[in-house]
XYZ file of N, CA, C and O in Angstrom:
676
model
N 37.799 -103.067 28.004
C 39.246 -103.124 28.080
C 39.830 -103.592 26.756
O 40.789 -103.053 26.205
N 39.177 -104.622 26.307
C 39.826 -105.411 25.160
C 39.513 -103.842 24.446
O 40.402 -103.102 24.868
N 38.753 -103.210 23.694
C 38.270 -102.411 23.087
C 39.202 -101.252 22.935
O 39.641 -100.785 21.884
N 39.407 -100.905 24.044
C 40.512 -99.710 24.506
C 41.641 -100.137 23.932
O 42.305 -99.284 23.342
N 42.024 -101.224 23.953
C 43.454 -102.030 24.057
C 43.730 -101.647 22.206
O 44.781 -101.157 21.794
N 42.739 -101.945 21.459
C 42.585 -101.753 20.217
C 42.293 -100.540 19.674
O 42.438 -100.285 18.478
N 41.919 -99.837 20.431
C 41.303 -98.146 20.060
C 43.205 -97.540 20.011
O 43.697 -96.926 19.064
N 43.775 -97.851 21.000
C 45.305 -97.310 21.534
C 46.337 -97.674 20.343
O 47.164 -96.978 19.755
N 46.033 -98.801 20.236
C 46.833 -99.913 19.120
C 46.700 -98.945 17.599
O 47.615 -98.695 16.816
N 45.079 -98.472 17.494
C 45.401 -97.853 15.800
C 45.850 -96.601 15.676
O 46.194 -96.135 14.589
N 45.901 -95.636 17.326
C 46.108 -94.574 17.237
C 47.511 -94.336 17.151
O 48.026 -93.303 16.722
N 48.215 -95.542 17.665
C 49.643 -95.870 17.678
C 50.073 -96.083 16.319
O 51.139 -95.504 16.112
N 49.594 -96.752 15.241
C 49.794 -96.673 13.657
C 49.739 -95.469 13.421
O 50.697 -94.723 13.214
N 48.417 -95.152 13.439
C 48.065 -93.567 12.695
C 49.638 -92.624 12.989
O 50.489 -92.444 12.118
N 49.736 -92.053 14.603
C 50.751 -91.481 14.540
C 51.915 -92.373 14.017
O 52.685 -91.630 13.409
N 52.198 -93.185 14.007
C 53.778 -93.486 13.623
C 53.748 -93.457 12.034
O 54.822 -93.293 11.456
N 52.714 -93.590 11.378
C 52.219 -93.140 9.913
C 52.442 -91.323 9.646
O 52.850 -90.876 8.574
N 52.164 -90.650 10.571
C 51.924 -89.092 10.063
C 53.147 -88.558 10.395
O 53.547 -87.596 9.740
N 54.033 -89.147 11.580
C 55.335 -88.555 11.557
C 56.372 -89.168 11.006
O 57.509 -88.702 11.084
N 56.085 -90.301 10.379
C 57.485 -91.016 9.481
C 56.544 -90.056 8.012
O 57.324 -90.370 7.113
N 55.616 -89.299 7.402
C 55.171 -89.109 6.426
C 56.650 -88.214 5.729
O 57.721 -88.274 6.333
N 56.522 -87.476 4.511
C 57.758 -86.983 4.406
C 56.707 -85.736 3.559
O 56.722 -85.721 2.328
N 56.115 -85.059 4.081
C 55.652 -83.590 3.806
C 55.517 -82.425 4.298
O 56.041 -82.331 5.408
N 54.950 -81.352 3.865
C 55.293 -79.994 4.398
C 53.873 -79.366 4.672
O 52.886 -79.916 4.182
N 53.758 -78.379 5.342
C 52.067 -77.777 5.518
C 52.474 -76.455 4.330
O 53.641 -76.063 4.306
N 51.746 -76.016 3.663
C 51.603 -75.133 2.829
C 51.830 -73.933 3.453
O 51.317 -73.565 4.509
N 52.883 -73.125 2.535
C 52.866 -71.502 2.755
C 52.141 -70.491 1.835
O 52.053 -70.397 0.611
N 51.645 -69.755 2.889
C 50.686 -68.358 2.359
C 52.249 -67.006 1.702
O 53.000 -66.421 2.482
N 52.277 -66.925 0.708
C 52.936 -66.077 0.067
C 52.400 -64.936 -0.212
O 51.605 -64.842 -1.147
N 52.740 -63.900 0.538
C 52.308 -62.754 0.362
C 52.912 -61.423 -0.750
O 53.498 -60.410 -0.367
N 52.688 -61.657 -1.695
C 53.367 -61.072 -3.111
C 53.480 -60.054 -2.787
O 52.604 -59.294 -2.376
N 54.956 -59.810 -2.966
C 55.628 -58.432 -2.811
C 55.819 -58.535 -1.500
O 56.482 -57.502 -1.592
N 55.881 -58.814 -0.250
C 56.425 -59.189 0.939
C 54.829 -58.279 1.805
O 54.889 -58.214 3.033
N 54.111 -57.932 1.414
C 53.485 -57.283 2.632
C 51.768 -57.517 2.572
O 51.318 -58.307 1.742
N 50.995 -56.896 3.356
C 49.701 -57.193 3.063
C 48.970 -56.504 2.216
O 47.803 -56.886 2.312
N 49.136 -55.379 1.156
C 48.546 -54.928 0.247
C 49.723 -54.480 -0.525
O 49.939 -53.270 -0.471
N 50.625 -55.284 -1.317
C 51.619 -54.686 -1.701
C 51.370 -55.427 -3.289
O 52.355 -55.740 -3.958
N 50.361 -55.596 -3.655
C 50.076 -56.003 -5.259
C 49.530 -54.469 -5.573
O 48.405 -53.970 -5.521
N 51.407 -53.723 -6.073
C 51.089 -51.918 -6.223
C 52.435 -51.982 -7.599
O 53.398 -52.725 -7.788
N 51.909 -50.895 -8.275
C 53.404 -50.254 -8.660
C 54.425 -50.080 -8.088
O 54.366 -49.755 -6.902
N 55.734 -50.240 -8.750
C 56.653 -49.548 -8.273
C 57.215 -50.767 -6.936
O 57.761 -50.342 -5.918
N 57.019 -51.970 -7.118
C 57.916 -53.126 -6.398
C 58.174 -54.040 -7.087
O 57.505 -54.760 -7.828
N 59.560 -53.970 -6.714
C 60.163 -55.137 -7.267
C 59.932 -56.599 -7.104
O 60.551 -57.173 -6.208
N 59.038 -57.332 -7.933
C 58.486 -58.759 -7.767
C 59.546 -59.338 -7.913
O 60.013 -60.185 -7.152
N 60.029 -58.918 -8.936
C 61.251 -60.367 -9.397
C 61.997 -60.712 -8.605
O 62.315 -61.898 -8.515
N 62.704 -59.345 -7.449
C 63.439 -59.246 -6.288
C 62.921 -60.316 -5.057
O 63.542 -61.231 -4.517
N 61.636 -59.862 -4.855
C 60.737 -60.518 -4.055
C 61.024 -62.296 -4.292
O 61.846 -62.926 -3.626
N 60.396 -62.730 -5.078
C 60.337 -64.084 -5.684
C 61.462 -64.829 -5.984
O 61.574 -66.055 -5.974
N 62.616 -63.650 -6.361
C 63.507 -64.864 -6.581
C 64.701 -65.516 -4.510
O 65.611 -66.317 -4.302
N 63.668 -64.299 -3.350
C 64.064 -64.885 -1.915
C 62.800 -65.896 -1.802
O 62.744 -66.362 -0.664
N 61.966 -66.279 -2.492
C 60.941 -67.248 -1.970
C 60.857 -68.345 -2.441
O 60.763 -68.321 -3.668
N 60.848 -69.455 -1.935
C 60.701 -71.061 -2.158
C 59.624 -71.531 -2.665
O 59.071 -71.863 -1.617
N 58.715 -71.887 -3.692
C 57.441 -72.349 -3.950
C 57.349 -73.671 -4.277
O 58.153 -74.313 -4.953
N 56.049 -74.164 -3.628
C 56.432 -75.436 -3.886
C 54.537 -75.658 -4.464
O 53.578 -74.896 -4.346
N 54.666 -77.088 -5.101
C 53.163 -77.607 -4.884
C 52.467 -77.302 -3.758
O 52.925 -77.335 -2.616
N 51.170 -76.955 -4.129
C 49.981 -77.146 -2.665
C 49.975 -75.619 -2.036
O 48.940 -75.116 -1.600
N 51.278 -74.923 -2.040
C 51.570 -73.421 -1.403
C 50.753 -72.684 -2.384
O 50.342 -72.937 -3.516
N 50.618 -71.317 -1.271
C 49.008 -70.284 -1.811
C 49.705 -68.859 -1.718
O 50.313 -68.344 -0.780
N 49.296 -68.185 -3.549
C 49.989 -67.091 -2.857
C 48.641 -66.053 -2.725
O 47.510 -66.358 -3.104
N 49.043 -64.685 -2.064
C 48.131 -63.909 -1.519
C 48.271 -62.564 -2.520
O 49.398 -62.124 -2.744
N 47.409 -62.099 -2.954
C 47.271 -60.658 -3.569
C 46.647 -59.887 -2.895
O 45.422 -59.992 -2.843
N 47.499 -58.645 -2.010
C 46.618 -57.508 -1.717
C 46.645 -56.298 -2.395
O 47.696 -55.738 -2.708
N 45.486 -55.852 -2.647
C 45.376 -54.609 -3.517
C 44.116 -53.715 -3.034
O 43.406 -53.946 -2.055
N 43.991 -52.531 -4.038
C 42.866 -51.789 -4.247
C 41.836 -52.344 -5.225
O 42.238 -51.922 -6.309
N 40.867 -52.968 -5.420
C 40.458 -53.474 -6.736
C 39.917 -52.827 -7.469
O 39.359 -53.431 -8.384
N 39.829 -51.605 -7.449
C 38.914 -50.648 -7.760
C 40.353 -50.141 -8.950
O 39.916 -49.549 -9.937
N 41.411 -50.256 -8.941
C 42.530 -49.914 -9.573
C 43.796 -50.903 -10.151
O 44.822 -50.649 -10.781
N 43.266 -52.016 -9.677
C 44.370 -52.845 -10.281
C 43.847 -54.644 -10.135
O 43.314 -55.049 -9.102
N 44.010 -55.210 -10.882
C 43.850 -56.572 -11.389
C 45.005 -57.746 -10.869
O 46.114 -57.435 -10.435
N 44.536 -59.079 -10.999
C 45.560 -60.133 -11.033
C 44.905 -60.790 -12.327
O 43.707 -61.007 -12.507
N 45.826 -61.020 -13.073
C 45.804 -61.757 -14.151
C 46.941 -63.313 -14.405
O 48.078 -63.109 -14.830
N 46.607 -64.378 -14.182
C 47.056 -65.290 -14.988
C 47.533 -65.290 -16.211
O 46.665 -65.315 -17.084
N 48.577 -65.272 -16.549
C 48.686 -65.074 -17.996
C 49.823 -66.065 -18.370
O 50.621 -66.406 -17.497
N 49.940 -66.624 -19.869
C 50.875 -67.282 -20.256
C 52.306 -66.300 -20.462
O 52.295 -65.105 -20.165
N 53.796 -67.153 -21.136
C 55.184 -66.457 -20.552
C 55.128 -64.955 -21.536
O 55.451 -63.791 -21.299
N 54.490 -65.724 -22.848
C 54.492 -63.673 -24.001
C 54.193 -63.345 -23.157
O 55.009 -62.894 -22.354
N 52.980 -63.390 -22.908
C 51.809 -62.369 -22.356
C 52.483 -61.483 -21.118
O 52.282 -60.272 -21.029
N 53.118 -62.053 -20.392
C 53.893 -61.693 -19.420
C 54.910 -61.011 -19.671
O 55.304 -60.039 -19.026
N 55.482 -61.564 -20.796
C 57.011 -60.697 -20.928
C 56.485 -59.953 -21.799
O 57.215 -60.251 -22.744
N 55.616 -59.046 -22.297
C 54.783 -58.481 -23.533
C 53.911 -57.176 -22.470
O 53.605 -56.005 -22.695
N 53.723 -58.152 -21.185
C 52.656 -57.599 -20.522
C 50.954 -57.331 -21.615
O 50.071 -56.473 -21.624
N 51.099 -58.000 -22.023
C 49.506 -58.312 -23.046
C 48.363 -58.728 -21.445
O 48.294 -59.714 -20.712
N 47.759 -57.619 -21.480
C 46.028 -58.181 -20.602
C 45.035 -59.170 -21.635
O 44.116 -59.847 -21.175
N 45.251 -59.145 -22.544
C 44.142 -59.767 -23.397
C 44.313 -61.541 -23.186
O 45.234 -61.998 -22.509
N 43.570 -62.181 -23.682
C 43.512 -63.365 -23.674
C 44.106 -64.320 -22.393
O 44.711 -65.392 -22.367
N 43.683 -63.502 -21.481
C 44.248 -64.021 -19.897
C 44.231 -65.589 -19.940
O 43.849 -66.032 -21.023
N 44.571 -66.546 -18.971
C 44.175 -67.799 -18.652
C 43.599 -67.672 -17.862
O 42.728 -68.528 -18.015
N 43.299 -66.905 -16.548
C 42.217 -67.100 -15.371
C 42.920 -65.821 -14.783
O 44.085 -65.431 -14.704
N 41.248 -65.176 -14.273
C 41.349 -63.842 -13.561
C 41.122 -63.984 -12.239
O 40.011 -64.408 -11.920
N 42.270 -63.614 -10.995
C 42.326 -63.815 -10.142
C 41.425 -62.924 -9.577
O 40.477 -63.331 -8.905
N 41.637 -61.702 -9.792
C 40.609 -60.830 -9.075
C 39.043 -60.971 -8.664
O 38.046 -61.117 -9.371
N 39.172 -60.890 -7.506
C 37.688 -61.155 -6.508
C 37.332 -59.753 -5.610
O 36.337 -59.045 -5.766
N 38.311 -59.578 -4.733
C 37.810 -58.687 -3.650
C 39.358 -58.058 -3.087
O 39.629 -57.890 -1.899
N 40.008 -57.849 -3.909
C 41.391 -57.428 -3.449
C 42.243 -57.313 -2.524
O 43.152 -56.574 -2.146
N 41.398 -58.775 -2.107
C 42.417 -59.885 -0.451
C 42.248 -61.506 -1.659
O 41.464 -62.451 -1.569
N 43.293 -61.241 -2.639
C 42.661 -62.433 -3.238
C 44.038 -64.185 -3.235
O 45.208 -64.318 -3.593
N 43.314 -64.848 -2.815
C 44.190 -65.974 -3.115
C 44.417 -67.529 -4.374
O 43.632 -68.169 -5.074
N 45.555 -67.576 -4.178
C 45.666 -68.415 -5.370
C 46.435 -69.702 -5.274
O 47.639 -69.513 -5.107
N 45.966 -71.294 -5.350
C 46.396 -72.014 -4.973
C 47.453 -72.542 -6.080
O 47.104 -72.461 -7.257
N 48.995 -73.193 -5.704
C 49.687 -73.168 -6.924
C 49.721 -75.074 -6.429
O 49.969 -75.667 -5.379
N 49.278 -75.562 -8.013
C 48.570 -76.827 -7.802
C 49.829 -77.643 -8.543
O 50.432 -78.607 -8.071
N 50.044 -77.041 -9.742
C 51.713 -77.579 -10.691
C 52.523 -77.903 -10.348
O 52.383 -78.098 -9.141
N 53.958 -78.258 -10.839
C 55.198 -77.593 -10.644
C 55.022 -77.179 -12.090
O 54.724 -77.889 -13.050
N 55.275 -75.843 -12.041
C 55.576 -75.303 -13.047
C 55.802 -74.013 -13.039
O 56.252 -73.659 -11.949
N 55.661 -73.013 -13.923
C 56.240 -71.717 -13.696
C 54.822 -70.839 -13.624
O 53.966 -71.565 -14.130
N 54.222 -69.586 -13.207
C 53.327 -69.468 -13.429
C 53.954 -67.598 -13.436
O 54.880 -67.004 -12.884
N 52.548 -67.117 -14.633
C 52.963 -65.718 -15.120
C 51.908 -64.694 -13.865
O 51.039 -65.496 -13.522
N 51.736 -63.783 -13.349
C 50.917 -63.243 -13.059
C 51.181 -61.374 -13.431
O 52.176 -60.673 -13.247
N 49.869 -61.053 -13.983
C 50.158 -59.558 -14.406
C 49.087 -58.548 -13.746
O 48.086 -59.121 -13.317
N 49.113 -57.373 -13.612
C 48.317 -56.504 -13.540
C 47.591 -55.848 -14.964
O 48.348 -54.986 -15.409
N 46.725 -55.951 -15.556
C 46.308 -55.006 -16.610
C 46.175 -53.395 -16.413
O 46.995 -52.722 -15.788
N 45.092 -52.925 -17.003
C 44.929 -51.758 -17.307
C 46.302 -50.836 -17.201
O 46.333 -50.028 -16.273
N 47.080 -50.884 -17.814
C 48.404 -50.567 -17.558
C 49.579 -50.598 -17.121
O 50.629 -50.160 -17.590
N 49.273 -51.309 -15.910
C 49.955 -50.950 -14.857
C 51.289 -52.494 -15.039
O 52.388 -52.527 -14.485
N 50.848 -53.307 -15.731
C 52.064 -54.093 -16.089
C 53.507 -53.613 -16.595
O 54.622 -54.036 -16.293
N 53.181 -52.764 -17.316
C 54.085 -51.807 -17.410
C 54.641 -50.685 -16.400
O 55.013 -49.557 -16.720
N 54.616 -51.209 -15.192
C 54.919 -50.041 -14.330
C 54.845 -51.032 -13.322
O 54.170 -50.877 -12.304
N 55.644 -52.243 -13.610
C 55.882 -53.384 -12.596
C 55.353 -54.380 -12.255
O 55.933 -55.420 -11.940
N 53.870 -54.137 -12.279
C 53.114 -55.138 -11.479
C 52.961 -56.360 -12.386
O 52.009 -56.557 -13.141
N 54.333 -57.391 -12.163
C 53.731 -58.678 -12.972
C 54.976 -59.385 -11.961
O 55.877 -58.968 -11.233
N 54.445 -60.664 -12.386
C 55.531 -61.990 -11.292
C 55.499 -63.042 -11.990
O 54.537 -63.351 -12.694
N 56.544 -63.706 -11.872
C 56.735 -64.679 -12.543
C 57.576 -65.582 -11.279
O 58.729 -65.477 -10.860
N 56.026 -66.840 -10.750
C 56.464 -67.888 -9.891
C 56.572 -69.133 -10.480
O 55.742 -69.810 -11.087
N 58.306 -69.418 -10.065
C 58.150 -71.069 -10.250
C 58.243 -72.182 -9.253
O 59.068 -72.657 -8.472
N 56.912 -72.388 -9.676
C 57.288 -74.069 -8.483
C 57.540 -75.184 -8.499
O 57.312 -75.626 -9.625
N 58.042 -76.205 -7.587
C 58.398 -77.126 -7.409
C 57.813 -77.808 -6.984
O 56.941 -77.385 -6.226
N 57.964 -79.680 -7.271
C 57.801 -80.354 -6.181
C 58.874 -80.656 -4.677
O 60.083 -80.886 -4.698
N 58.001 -80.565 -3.495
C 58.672 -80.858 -2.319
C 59.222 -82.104 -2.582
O 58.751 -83.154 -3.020
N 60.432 -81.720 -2.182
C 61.765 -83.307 -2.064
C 61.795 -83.142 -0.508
O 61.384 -82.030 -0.176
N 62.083 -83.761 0.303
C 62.102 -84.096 1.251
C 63.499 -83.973 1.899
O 64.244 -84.691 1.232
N 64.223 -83.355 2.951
C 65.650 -83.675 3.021
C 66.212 -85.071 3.150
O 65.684 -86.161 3.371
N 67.314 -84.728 2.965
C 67.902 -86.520 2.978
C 67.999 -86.992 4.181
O 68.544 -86.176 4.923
N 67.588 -88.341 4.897
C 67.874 -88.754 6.273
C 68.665 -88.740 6.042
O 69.159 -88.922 4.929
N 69.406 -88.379 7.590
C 70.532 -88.262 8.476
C 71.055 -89.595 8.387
O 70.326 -90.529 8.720
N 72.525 -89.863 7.875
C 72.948 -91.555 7.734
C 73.169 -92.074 9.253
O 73.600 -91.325 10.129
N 72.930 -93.033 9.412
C 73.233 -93.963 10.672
C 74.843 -93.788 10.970
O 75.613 -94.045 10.044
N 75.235 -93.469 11.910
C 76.359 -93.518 12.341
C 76.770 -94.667 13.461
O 76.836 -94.389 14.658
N 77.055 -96.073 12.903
C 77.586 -97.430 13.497
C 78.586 -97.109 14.574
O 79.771 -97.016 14.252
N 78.278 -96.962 15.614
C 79.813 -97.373 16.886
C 80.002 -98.610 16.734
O 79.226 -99.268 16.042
N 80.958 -99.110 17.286
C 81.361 -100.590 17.869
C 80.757 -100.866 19.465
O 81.134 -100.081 20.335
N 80.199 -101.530 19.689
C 79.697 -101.737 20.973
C 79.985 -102.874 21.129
O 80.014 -103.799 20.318
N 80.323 -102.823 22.729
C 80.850 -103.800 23.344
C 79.846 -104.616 24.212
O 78.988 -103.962 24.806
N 79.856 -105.928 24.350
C 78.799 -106.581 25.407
C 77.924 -105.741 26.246
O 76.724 -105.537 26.062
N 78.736 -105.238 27.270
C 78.519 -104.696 28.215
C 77.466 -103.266 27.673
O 76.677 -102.629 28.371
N 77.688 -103.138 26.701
C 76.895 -101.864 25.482
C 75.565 -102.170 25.639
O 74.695 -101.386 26.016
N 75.422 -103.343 25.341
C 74.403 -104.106 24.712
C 73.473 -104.615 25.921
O 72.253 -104.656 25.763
N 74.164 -105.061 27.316
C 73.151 -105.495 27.785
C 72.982 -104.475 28.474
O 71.836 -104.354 28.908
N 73.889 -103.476 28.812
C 72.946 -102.022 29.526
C 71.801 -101.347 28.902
O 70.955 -100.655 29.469
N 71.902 -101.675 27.518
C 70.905 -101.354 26.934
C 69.627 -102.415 27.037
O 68.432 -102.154 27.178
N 69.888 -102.922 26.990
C 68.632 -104.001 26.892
C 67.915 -103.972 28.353
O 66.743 -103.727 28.637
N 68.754 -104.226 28.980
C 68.784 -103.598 30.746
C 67.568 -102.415 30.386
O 66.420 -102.856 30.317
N 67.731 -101.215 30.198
C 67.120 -100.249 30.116
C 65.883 -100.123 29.330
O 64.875 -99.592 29.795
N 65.942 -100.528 28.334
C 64.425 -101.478 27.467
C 64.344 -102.248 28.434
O 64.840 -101.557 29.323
N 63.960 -103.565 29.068
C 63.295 -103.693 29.598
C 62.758 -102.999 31.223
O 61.839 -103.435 31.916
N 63.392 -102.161 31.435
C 63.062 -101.381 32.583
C 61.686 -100.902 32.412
O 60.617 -101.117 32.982
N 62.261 -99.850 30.982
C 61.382 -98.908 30.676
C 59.462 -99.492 30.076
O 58.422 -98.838 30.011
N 59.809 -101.172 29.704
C 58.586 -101.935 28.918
C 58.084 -102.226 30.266
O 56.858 -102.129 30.304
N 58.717 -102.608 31.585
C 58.060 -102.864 32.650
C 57.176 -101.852 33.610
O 56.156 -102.001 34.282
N 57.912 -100.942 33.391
C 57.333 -99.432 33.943
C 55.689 -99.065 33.086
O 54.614 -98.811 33.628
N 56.075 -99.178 31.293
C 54.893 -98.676 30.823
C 53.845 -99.999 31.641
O 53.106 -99.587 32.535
N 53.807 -101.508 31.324
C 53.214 -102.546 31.640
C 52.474 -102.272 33.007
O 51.264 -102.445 33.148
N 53.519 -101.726 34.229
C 52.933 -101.724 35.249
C 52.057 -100.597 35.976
O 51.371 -100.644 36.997
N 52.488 -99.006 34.576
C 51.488 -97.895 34.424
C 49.909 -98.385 34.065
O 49.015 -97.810 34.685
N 49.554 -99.374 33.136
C 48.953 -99.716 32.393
C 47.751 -100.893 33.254
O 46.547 -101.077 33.072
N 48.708 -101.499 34.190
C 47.798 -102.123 34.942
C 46.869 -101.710 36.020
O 45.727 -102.078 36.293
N 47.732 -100.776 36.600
C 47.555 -100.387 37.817
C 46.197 -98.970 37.331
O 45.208 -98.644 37.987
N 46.617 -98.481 36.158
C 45.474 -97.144 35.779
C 44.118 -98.509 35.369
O 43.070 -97.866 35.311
N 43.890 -99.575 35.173
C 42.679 -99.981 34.447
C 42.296 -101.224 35.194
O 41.388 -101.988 34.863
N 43.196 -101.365 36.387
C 42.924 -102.443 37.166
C 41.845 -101.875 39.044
O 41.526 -102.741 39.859
């Protein structure tokens, strides 16, 4: 019992720790809006500038790999569309993903041509800010406010107390 009593007690921290936390679960970004749409002839910039990126979020490249590349590249290289001197080659198996770890801006291109015929993106991310809590809005309460309330806290502390006995007694 004592044991339990303490097992309940940290699980009661833990959660009141993970939902006062102030973060987000990561989004899968699927470049160019669809599942194999790392192609000619779409508009990335269109794409990217409706999407939110933040730290920790992953984006997704689908392609043919047999015909087209993901390239990392710095901002020339990008606005140049230069394949040479990449920073890191995304291409694996043309279901490929990429974790965006910065805030910062990041270049991505297609080589063997095809940069020139659209296929490049330019994501910038952010760090997650958190929205602003909701401000406290003060009524005036009157006595009678106060002890109906309290009234009702202790109702409700007697109810859990007497759930609690009666399940372990």
């Amino acid at each position: 019992m004592k044991n339990f009593r303490k097992v309940v007690l940290c699980l009661i921290v833990i959660m009141m720790g993970i939902f006062s936390a102030k973060c987000r679960d990561p989004v899968l970004h699927r470049v160019g809006g669809g599942r194999y749409t790392w192609a000619p002839n779409i508009n990335f910039k269109d794409w990217s500038s409706h999407e939110q990126f933040f730290v920790g979020d992953w984006l997704y490249f689908g392609f043919d790999k047999h015909l087209y590349n993901v390239l990392e590249v710095n901002k020339t290289s990008y606005e140049k569309c230069i394949d040479e001197g990449f920073l890191k080659n995304i291409t694996r198996g043309g279901r490929d993903v990429f974790n965006l770890t910065e805030a910062r801006p990041y270049y991505f291109l297609s080589g063997r041509g095809y940069c020139f015929k659209g296929m490049k993106v330019e994501i910038l991310v952010r760090d997650y800010q958190a929205p602003p809590a909701v401000p406290i809005v003060v009524h005036k309460t009157s006595a009678a406010d106060i002890y109906r309330n309290n009234i009702q806290l202790v109702l409700i502390a007697t109810a859990l107390v007497w759930t609690f006995l009666f399940k372990y007694i």
